[in-house]
Amino acid sequence: MRTGITLKQAMPGQTPNSLLGLTLQELTSLALESGQPAYRGQQLFDAVYRQRMERLDEISTLPLEYRTRLGEQGWRVRMPTVERKFISSDGTVRYLIGLADGETVETVWMPEGDGGESGDGSEAGEESEAGAPSRPVAWGRATICVSSQVGCAVNCKFCFTALLGVKRNLEAGEIVGQIAAVLRDQGVEPPLQRVNIVFMGMGEPFLNYENFMKSVRLLTEGVGIPESRMTVSTAGIVPRIYDFGRETVRPKLAISLNGSNDALRSEVMPLNRKWNLAELMKAAREFPLRARERLTFEYVVLAGVNDAPEQAREVVELVRGMRAKVNLIALNPGTELPYRTPQQERVLAFQKILVGAGIPTFVRRPRGRDIFAACGQLKRTVEV
Ligand code: SAH
């Protein structure tokens, strides 16, 4: 058991003896410590991330003796399990995913993306398909919305997940594991089939920064999903926005704005008292965008609260001159929330003001509302 202990000490918080979540380097050390050749690390890495095998005995590239040895040492793949699955009339699927310690999180599969706005940050039809590998014609694209924490600590007043409080951070393997479990269930194989990832499920990714970034690296290097197809959304953890801008491999950035001035934003997102709009927008303006990249601002529209023309004009002033777009999301309602969903005309009038000022602005269509899978509705529940 020396191997397990050594690795556990090296990675505090890691679920004991979980292969899912280890990097190629860590898997290589694991193999070497058992006297195996270094290339067994690569074989393990491929089996876990590219082939997404659930059990050691499926990994037929490894000698039986070594598989048995790993098993005896307590090592498992530890793929999260699909506990429940809810299918919406619009094709969206909400998964309740079970973790090793009995906790659950929610992961959402959106077969046609999510309207082209947040999945890969491109508008429908904007991206050229030239050079893309051939794939079945029927395949468009899908987006997986993944959770980063069990619950959430941020306490946004319009969000269901906030009602849970935060239980714990997810490990990198548990973040990647949600995606692996969903890809397995859907029978989808990246990179041949195009999949977008949005870190917009339960939790605040920038309050679990290291594990979130490790999952990004495992997804790009192991699963084969390029970071250009990933978007992370933050409620506005300003110091982490600066850190994130310094990463060499990183998803695109979305910022939840949701209020057009400090008083309003502090009311709906108490986090604004810690990092106000001036600090947030400074970080956003200084964020080093890549060629052709744009920032996204998300704005949850709350009837009679933040949907007035005057507030749209305040948003214009905040975003003016930035390489950014705005996604308007009408509140996905819930009985426990103190807000109402705006009329469509209100949202369109708000959009018109932004577009008129030259800011690309999109109205996101809700996905999976009937199964409580839409933005802000994820709540670690089976009550539907
Ligand atoms: N913690 C991160 C990511 C999770 S929330 C963040 O705050 O960005 C993902 C998006 O859903 C955010 O833009 C958030 O503002 C939005 N959202 C939360 N509750 C919502 C609701 N009830 N209706 C519509 N959008 C909601």
Short mmCIF file of C-alpha atoms and ligand atoms in Angstrom, two decimals:
data_model
loop_
_atom_site.label_atom_id
_atom_site.label_comp_id
_atom_site.label_asym_id
_atom_site.label_seq_id
_atom_site.Cartn_x
_atom_site.Cartn_y
_atom_site.Cartn_z
CA MET A 1 0.00 0.00 0.00
CA ARG A 2 3.01 2.34 -0.11
CA THR A 3 1.91 3.64 -3.48
CA GLY A 4 -1.54 4.68 -2.32
CA ILE A 5 -0.18 6.46 0.72
CA THR A 6 2.47 8.34 -1.23
CA LEU A 7 -0.06 9.60 -3.77
CA LYS A 8 -2.64 10.45 -1.15
CA GLN A 9 -0.11 12.59 0.67
CA ALA A 10 0.80 14.27 -2.59
CA MET A 11 -2.82 15.13 -3.31
CA PRO A 12 -4.76 16.13 -0.23
CA GLY A 13 -8.50 15.90 -0.72
CA GLN A 14 -8.28 13.34 -3.49
CA THR A 15 -10.80 10.51 -3.11
CA PRO A 16 -8.68 7.58 -1.93
CA ASN A 17 -7.29 5.51 -4.76
CA SER A 18 -9.31 7.07 -7.55
CA LEU A 19 -7.68 6.75 -10.97
CA LEU A 20 -10.12 9.28 -12.41
CA GLY A 21 -8.65 12.64 -11.47
CA LEU A 22 -4.98 11.66 -11.81
CA THR A 23 -2.85 13.31 -14.48
CA LEU A 24 -0.67 11.41 -16.93
CA GLN A 25 2.33 12.22 -14.76
CA GLU A 26 0.60 10.94 -11.62
CA LEU A 27 -0.51 7.75 -13.37
CA THR A 28 3.01 7.25 -14.66
CA SER A 29 4.42 7.58 -11.12
CA LEU A 30 1.83 5.09 -9.94
CA ALA A 31 2.97 2.57 -12.55
CA LEU A 32 6.66 3.16 -11.82
CA GLU A 33 6.14 2.72 -8.09
CA SER A 34 4.81 -0.77 -8.80
CA GLY A 35 7.86 -1.57 -10.92
CA GLN A 36 5.89 -1.24 -14.16
CA PRO A 37 7.27 0.44 -17.28
CA ALA A 38 6.42 4.15 -17.65
CA TYR A 39 4.17 3.56 -20.66
CA ARG A 40 1.63 1.86 -18.39
CA GLY A 41 0.84 5.39 -17.19
CA GLN A 42 -0.21 6.35 -20.71
CA GLN A 43 -2.26 3.16 -21.00
CA LEU A 44 -4.07 3.99 -17.78
CA PHE A 45 -4.59 7.59 -18.91
CA ASP A 46 -6.10 6.45 -22.23
CA ALA A 47 -8.31 3.88 -20.55
CA VAL A 48 -9.69 6.30 -18.00
CA TYR A 49 -10.15 9.49 -20.06
CA ARG A 50 -10.23 8.58 -23.75
CA GLN A 51 -12.02 5.24 -23.47
CA ARG A 52 -13.83 6.10 -20.24
CA MET A 53 -13.71 2.60 -18.84
CA GLU A 54 -15.56 2.04 -15.62
CA ARG A 55 -13.76 -0.99 -14.25
CA LEU A 56 -10.15 -2.10 -13.94
CA ASP A 57 -10.95 -5.44 -15.53
CA GLU A 58 -12.05 -3.66 -18.73
CA ILE A 59 -8.54 -2.25 -19.22
CA SER A 60 -7.30 -5.08 -21.40
CA THR A 61 -4.19 -3.15 -22.50
CA LEU A 62 -2.74 -3.81 -19.03
CA PRO A 63 -1.42 -7.23 -18.04
CA LEU A 64 -3.91 -9.11 -15.91
CA GLU A 65 -1.35 -9.34 -13.11
CA TYR A 66 -0.98 -5.53 -12.91
CA ARG A 67 -4.76 -4.98 -13.02
CA THR A 68 -5.13 -7.42 -10.13
CA ARG A 69 -2.36 -5.70 -8.22
CA LEU A 70 -3.98 -2.27 -8.63
CA GLY A 71 -7.27 -3.72 -7.44
CA GLU A 72 -5.62 -5.28 -4.40
CA GLN A 73 -4.05 -1.92 -3.56
CA GLY A 74 -7.56 -0.47 -3.50
CA TRP A 75 -7.36 1.44 -6.79
CA ARG A 76 -10.59 1.89 -8.76
CA VAL A 77 -11.56 4.05 -11.72
CA ARG A 78 -14.34 5.56 -9.57
CA MET A 79 -16.52 6.72 -12.43
CA PRO A 80 -19.50 8.61 -10.97
CA THR A 81 -22.82 6.81 -11.42
CA VAL A 82 -26.01 7.97 -13.11
CA GLU A 83 -28.49 7.81 -10.22
CA ARG A 84 -31.47 9.35 -12.00
CA LYS A 85 -32.16 10.76 -15.42
CA PHE A 86 -34.95 13.21 -16.40
CA ILE A 87 -35.72 13.82 -20.06
CA SER A 88 -37.31 17.11 -21.18
CA SER A 89 -39.74 17.53 -24.05
CA ASP A 90 -37.06 19.71 -25.72
CA GLY A 91 -34.46 16.92 -25.61
CA THR A 92 -32.52 18.26 -22.63
CA VAL A 93 -31.53 15.58 -20.12
CA ARG A 94 -30.87 16.28 -16.44
CA TYR A 95 -28.66 13.73 -14.72
CA LEU A 96 -28.43 13.19 -11.01
CA ILE A 97 -24.85 11.97 -10.64
CA GLY A 98 -23.74 9.95 -7.63
CA LEU A 99 -20.26 10.41 -6.12
CA ALA A 100 -18.14 8.00 -4.09
CA ASP A 101 -19.15 9.51 -0.71
CA GLY A 102 -22.86 9.34 -1.47
CA GLU A 103 -23.22 13.03 -2.41
CA THR A 104 -24.96 13.89 -5.65
CA VAL A 105 -24.65 16.70 -8.18
CA GLU A 106 -26.56 17.56 -11.33
CA THR A 107 -25.24 17.57 -14.88
CA VAL A 108 -27.24 18.66 -17.93
CA TRP A 109 -27.03 17.37 -21.50
CA MET A 110 -28.31 19.73 -24.19
CA PRO A 111 -28.31 17.89 -27.51
CA GLU A 112 -28.56 20.94 -29.78
CA GLY A 113 -26.31 23.15 -27.75
CA ASP A 114 -28.13 25.86 -25.88
CA GLY A 115 -29.13 28.14 -28.69
CA GLY A 116 -25.59 28.82 -29.85
CA GLU A 117 -24.91 31.50 -27.36
CA SER A 118 -23.19 30.03 -24.38
CA GLY A 119 -22.03 26.59 -25.46
CA ASP A 120 -18.99 27.51 -27.43
CA GLY A 121 -19.50 31.23 -27.43
CA SER A 122 -20.28 31.30 -31.14
CA GLU A 123 -23.50 32.34 -32.75
CA ALA A 124 -25.32 29.67 -34.73
CA GLY A 125 -23.71 29.24 -38.11
CA GLU A 126 -20.76 31.46 -37.25
CA GLU A 127 -18.18 28.73 -37.07
CA SER A 128 -16.80 27.19 -40.19
CA GLU A 129 -17.04 23.45 -40.40
CA ALA A 130 -14.11 23.31 -42.83
CA GLY A 131 -11.46 20.88 -41.74
CA ALA A 132 -13.72 19.31 -39.13
CA PRO A 133 -13.48 15.53 -39.01
CA SER A 134 -16.29 13.76 -40.80
CA ARG A 135 -19.10 12.58 -38.59
CA PRO A 136 -22.70 11.45 -38.96
CA VAL A 137 -24.71 14.19 -40.71
CA ALA A 138 -27.40 14.09 -38.06
CA TRP A 139 -24.93 15.23 -35.42
CA GLY A 140 -25.09 18.94 -34.70
CA ARG A 141 -23.48 19.68 -31.44
CA ALA A 142 -24.23 19.08 -27.84
CA THR A 143 -23.41 21.00 -24.70
CA ILE A 144 -22.79 19.50 -21.28
CA CYS A 145 -23.40 21.78 -18.31
CA VAL A 146 -21.24 20.58 -15.45
CA SER A 147 -21.22 21.24 -11.69
CA SER A 148 -18.12 22.37 -9.83
CA GLN A 149 -19.29 22.10 -6.19
CA VAL A 150 -21.91 20.24 -4.17
CA GLY A 151 -24.23 23.19 -3.57
CA CYS A 152 -22.95 26.75 -3.70
CA ALA A 153 -21.76 29.37 -1.22
CA VAL A 154 -22.44 32.47 -3.29
CA ASN A 155 -26.07 33.06 -2.28
CA CYS A 156 -27.48 34.75 -5.40
CA LYS A 157 -31.10 35.56 -4.59
CA PHE A 158 -32.54 34.23 -7.87
CA CYS A 159 -30.75 30.85 -7.89
CA PHE A 160 -32.01 27.52 -6.55
CA THR A 161 -28.57 26.06 -5.92
CA ALA A 162 -27.96 28.89 -3.46
CA LEU A 163 -30.72 27.49 -1.26
CA LEU A 164 -28.56 24.43 -0.55
CA GLY A 165 -25.55 26.26 0.77
CA VAL A 166 -22.21 24.66 -0.06
CA LYS A 167 -21.41 21.13 1.03
CA ARG A 168 -18.00 20.65 -0.51
CA ASN A 169 -15.80 21.21 -3.52
CA LEU A 170 -15.73 18.64 -6.27
CA GLU A 171 -12.41 17.02 -7.08
CA ALA A 172 -11.06 17.28 -10.62
CA GLY A 173 -11.95 13.62 -11.16
CA GLU A 174 -15.53 14.27 -10.10
CA ILE A 175 -15.85 17.16 -12.55
CA VAL A 176 -14.38 15.14 -15.43
CA GLY A 177 -16.35 12.12 -14.18
CA GLN A 178 -19.69 13.90 -14.71
CA ILE A 179 -18.73 14.46 -18.33
CA ALA A 180 -17.40 10.92 -18.76
CA ALA A 181 -20.58 9.43 -17.30
CA VAL A 182 -22.81 11.52 -19.56
CA LEU A 183 -20.74 10.80 -22.68
CA ARG A 184 -20.95 7.10 -21.86
CA ASP A 185 -24.68 7.26 -21.32
CA GLN A 186 -25.21 9.19 -24.58
CA GLY A 187 -22.78 7.02 -26.53
CA VAL A 188 -20.93 10.10 -27.74
CA GLU A 189 -17.22 10.13 -28.58
CA PRO A 190 -15.25 13.37 -28.73
CA PRO A 191 -13.30 14.61 -30.61
CA LEU A 192 -15.07 12.95 -33.56
CA GLN A 193 -18.38 14.18 -32.23
CA ARG A 194 -18.40 17.77 -31.18
CA VAL A 195 -19.16 18.50 -27.58
CA ASN A 196 -19.12 21.83 -25.75
CA ILE A 197 -18.64 22.11 -22.02
CA VAL A 198 -20.07 24.89 -19.88
CA PHE A 199 -18.98 25.12 -16.25
CA MET A 200 -22.34 26.60 -15.33
CA GLY A 201 -23.99 23.92 -13.22
CA MET A 202 -24.10 23.84 -9.44
CA GLY A 203 -21.40 25.77 -7.65
CA GLU A 204 -18.95 28.60 -8.26
CA PRO A 205 -16.00 27.27 -10.31
CA PHE A 206 -13.71 30.12 -9.17
CA LEU A 207 -14.21 29.10 -5.52
CA ASN A 208 -12.86 25.67 -6.48
CA TYR A 209 -10.23 27.05 -8.80
CA GLU A 210 -7.43 24.45 -8.66
CA ASN A 211 -9.72 21.46 -9.14
CA PHE A 212 -11.65 23.26 -11.88
CA MET A 213 -8.41 24.04 -13.77
CA LYS A 214 -7.11 20.52 -13.29
CA SER A 215 -10.35 19.19 -14.78
CA VAL A 216 -9.85 21.48 -17.78
CA ARG A 217 -6.41 19.98 -18.41
CA LEU A 218 -7.70 16.41 -18.05
CA LEU A 219 -10.54 17.19 -20.47
CA THR A 220 -8.27 18.68 -23.12
CA GLU A 221 -5.40 16.20 -22.80
CA GLY A 222 -7.35 13.09 -21.89
CA VAL A 223 -10.95 13.23 -23.10
CA GLY A 224 -10.09 15.24 -26.23
CA ILE A 225 -12.31 18.30 -25.81
CA PRO A 226 -10.44 21.48 -26.79
CA GLU A 227 -10.53 24.41 -24.38
CA SER A 228 -11.97 26.55 -27.18
CA ARG A 229 -15.19 24.55 -26.73
CA MET A 230 -15.40 25.28 -23.03
CA THR A 231 -16.85 28.26 -21.18
CA VAL A 232 -16.61 28.91 -17.46
CA SER A 233 -19.05 31.23 -15.76
CA THR A 234 -18.23 33.12 -12.59
CA ALA A 235 -20.41 35.15 -10.26
CA GLY A 236 -17.48 37.57 -10.08
CA ILE A 237 -14.66 36.27 -7.86
CA VAL A 238 -12.39 39.11 -8.95
CA PRO A 239 -8.93 37.86 -7.85
CA ARG A 240 -9.52 34.58 -9.67
CA ILE A 241 -10.46 36.44 -12.88
CA TYR A 242 -6.91 37.83 -12.88
CA ASP A 243 -5.43 34.37 -12.18
CA PHE A 244 -7.55 32.87 -14.93
CA GLY A 245 -6.32 35.44 -17.44
CA ARG A 246 -2.77 34.20 -16.82
CA GLU A 247 -3.54 30.55 -17.66
CA THR A 248 -2.07 29.32 -20.92
CA VAL A 249 -4.78 26.73 -21.49
CA ARG A 250 -8.14 28.03 -20.44
CA PRO A 251 -11.83 28.01 -21.39
CA LYS A 252 -13.64 31.17 -22.43
CA LEU A 253 -14.93 33.43 -19.69
CA ALA A 254 -18.49 34.41 -18.88
CA ILE A 255 -19.33 36.79 -16.04
CA SER A 256 -22.72 36.88 -14.34
CA LEU A 257 -23.62 40.57 -14.28
CA ASN A 258 -27.31 40.50 -13.37
CA GLY A 259 -27.41 44.07 -12.06
CA SER A 260 -26.67 47.35 -13.82
CA ASN A 261 -25.55 49.35 -10.75
CA ASP A 262 -24.06 48.51 -7.36
CA ALA A 263 -27.26 48.91 -5.34
CA LEU A 264 -29.17 46.58 -7.60
CA ARG A 265 -26.39 44.07 -8.03
CA SER A 266 -25.75 43.90 -4.28
CA GLU A 267 -29.44 43.21 -3.75
CA VAL A 268 -29.57 40.24 -6.14
CA MET A 269 -25.95 39.12 -5.68
CA PRO A 270 -24.71 39.94 -2.15
CA LEU A 271 -21.23 39.01 -3.38
CA ASN A 272 -21.18 42.44 -5.02
CA ARG A 273 -20.54 43.95 -1.58
CA LYS A 274 -17.19 42.18 -1.56
CA TRP A 275 -16.22 42.88 -5.17
CA ASN A 276 -18.24 45.74 -6.59
CA LEU A 277 -18.96 46.63 -10.20
CA ALA A 278 -15.96 48.94 -10.53
CA GLU A 279 -13.58 46.15 -9.44
CA LEU A 280 -15.39 43.54 -11.52
CA MET A 281 -15.45 45.64 -14.68
CA LYS A 282 -11.80 46.60 -14.23
CA ALA A 283 -10.87 42.91 -14.14
CA ALA A 284 -13.09 42.30 -17.16
CA ARG A 285 -11.55 45.15 -19.15
CA GLU A 286 -8.04 43.96 -18.35
CA PHE A 287 -8.82 40.34 -19.16
CA PRO A 288 -6.41 39.24 -21.91
CA LEU A 289 -8.63 38.02 -24.73
CA ARG A 290 -7.25 35.85 -27.51
CA ALA A 291 -7.72 36.60 -31.19
CA ARG A 292 -11.43 36.55 -32.09
CA GLU A 293 -12.36 35.81 -28.47
CA ARG A 294 -15.10 37.74 -26.70
CA LEU A 295 -16.14 37.97 -23.10
CA THR A 296 -19.69 37.04 -22.24
CA PHE A 297 -21.83 38.88 -19.72
CA GLU A 298 -24.85 37.00 -18.49
CA TYR A 299 -27.84 38.96 -17.31
CA VAL A 300 -30.72 37.16 -15.61
CA VAL A 301 -33.77 39.31 -16.27
CA LEU A 302 -36.01 39.72 -13.21
CA ALA A 303 -39.43 41.26 -13.81
CA GLY A 304 -39.73 44.75 -12.37
CA VAL A 305 -36.30 44.51 -10.73
CA ASN A 306 -33.58 44.86 -13.37
CA ASP A 307 -35.49 44.96 -16.67
CA ALA A 308 -36.20 48.70 -17.12
CA PRO A 309 -34.92 50.64 -20.17
CA GLU A 310 -32.89 52.83 -17.80
CA GLN A 311 -31.11 49.73 -16.51
CA ALA A 312 -30.41 48.59 -20.06
CA ARG A 313 -28.74 51.96 -20.64
CA GLU A 314 -26.63 51.44 -17.50
CA VAL A 315 -25.51 48.05 -18.88
CA VAL A 316 -24.54 49.82 -22.12
CA GLU A 317 -22.30 52.17 -20.14
CA LEU A 318 -20.68 49.29 -18.27
CA VAL A 319 -19.92 47.22 -21.37
CA ARG A 320 -19.26 49.97 -23.91
CA GLY A 321 -16.01 49.60 -25.84
CA MET A 322 -15.34 46.05 -24.68
CA ARG A 323 -14.96 43.02 -26.92
CA ALA A 324 -17.96 41.41 -25.29
CA LYS A 325 -21.48 40.20 -25.81
CA VAL A 326 -24.43 40.00 -23.49
CA ASN A 327 -26.69 36.99 -22.96
CA LEU A 328 -30.09 37.82 -21.55
CA ILE A 329 -31.68 34.96 -19.60
CA ALA A 330 -35.27 35.39 -18.47
CA LEU A 331 -35.48 34.13 -14.90
CA ASN A 332 -36.24 30.45 -14.71
CA PRO A 333 -38.92 30.54 -12.09
CA GLY A 334 -39.30 28.60 -8.90
CA THR A 335 -41.75 28.88 -6.08
CA GLU A 336 -39.03 29.42 -3.48
CA LEU A 337 -37.60 32.43 -5.33
CA PRO A 338 -38.75 36.01 -4.58
CA TYR A 339 -38.70 37.07 -8.27
CA ARG A 340 -40.90 36.72 -11.34
CA THR A 341 -40.11 35.93 -14.96
CA PRO A 342 -40.40 39.00 -17.21
CA GLN A 343 -42.71 39.25 -20.21
CA GLN A 344 -40.91 38.40 -23.44
CA GLU A 345 -41.57 41.96 -24.75
CA ARG A 346 -39.67 43.42 -21.78
CA VAL A 347 -36.67 41.23 -22.54
CA LEU A 348 -36.80 42.14 -26.24
CA ALA A 349 -37.04 45.86 -25.43
CA PHE A 350 -34.00 45.51 -23.15
CA GLN A 351 -32.13 43.68 -25.91
CA LYS A 352 -33.04 46.39 -28.44
CA ILE A 353 -31.39 49.09 -26.35
CA LEU A 354 -28.15 47.12 -26.07
CA VAL A 355 -28.11 46.15 -29.73
CA GLY A 356 -28.87 49.76 -30.66
CA ALA A 357 -25.73 50.79 -28.77
CA GLY A 358 -23.66 48.29 -30.77
CA ILE A 359 -23.46 45.55 -28.13
CA PRO A 360 -24.12 42.05 -29.49
CA THR A 361 -26.94 40.79 -27.28
CA PHE A 362 -28.72 37.46 -27.38
CA VAL A 363 -31.81 36.19 -25.65
CA ARG A 364 -31.14 32.71 -24.35
CA ARG A 365 -33.97 30.28 -24.71
CA PRO A 366 -34.65 28.23 -21.60
CA ARG A 367 -33.74 24.57 -21.85
CA GLY A 368 -35.38 21.79 -19.93
CA ARG A 369 -37.58 23.97 -17.75
CA ASP A 370 -40.15 21.17 -17.49
CA ILE A 371 -37.60 18.93 -15.76
CA PHE A 372 -36.01 21.70 -13.67
CA ALA A 373 -32.86 21.51 -15.73
CA ALA A 374 -32.71 25.18 -16.75
CA CYS A 375 -30.15 27.75 -15.50
CA GLY A 376 -30.42 28.29 -11.79
CA GLN A 377 -32.81 25.39 -11.28
CA LEU A 378 -30.27 22.74 -10.35
CA LYS A 379 -30.92 21.74 -6.80
CA ARG A 380 -29.68 18.25 -6.01
CA THR A 381 -33.21 16.98 -5.87
CA VAL A 382 -35.28 14.17 -7.26
CA GLU A 383 -38.55 15.96 -6.62
CA VAL A 384 -39.94 16.63 -10.10
N1 SAH B 1 -21.61 30.29 -10.17
C1 SAH B 1 -21.46 30.56 -11.57
C2 SAH B 1 -21.97 29.45 -12.47
C3 SAH B 1 -23.31 28.83 -12.14
S1 SAH B 1 -24.76 29.82 -12.46
C4 SAH B 1 -22.09 31.90 -11.92
O1 SAH B 1 -22.72 32.50 -11.06
O2 SAH B 1 -21.94 32.37 -13.05
C5 SAH B 1 -24.85 29.90 -14.22
C6 SAH B 1 -25.73 31.04 -14.73
O3 SAH B 1 -27.11 30.81 -14.39
C7 SAH B 1 -25.36 32.39 -14.15
O4 SAH B 1 -25.24 33.35 -15.16
C8 SAH B 1 -26.54 32.72 -13.25
O5 SAH B 1 -26.70 34.10 -13.12
C9 SAH B 1 -27.68 32.03 -13.97
N2 SAH B 1 -28.85 31.76 -13.15
C10 SAH B 1 -28.88 31.43 -11.85
N3 SAH B 1 -30.15 31.27 -11.42
C11 SAH B 1 -30.95 31.51 -12.48
C12 SAH B 1 -32.37 31.46 -12.68
N4 SAH B 1 -33.20 31.16 -11.70
N5 SAH B 1 -32.83 31.74 -13.92
C13 SAH B 1 -31.98 32.03 -14.93
N6 SAH B 1 -30.65 32.06 -14.80
C14 SAH B 1 -30.13 31.80 -13.59
#
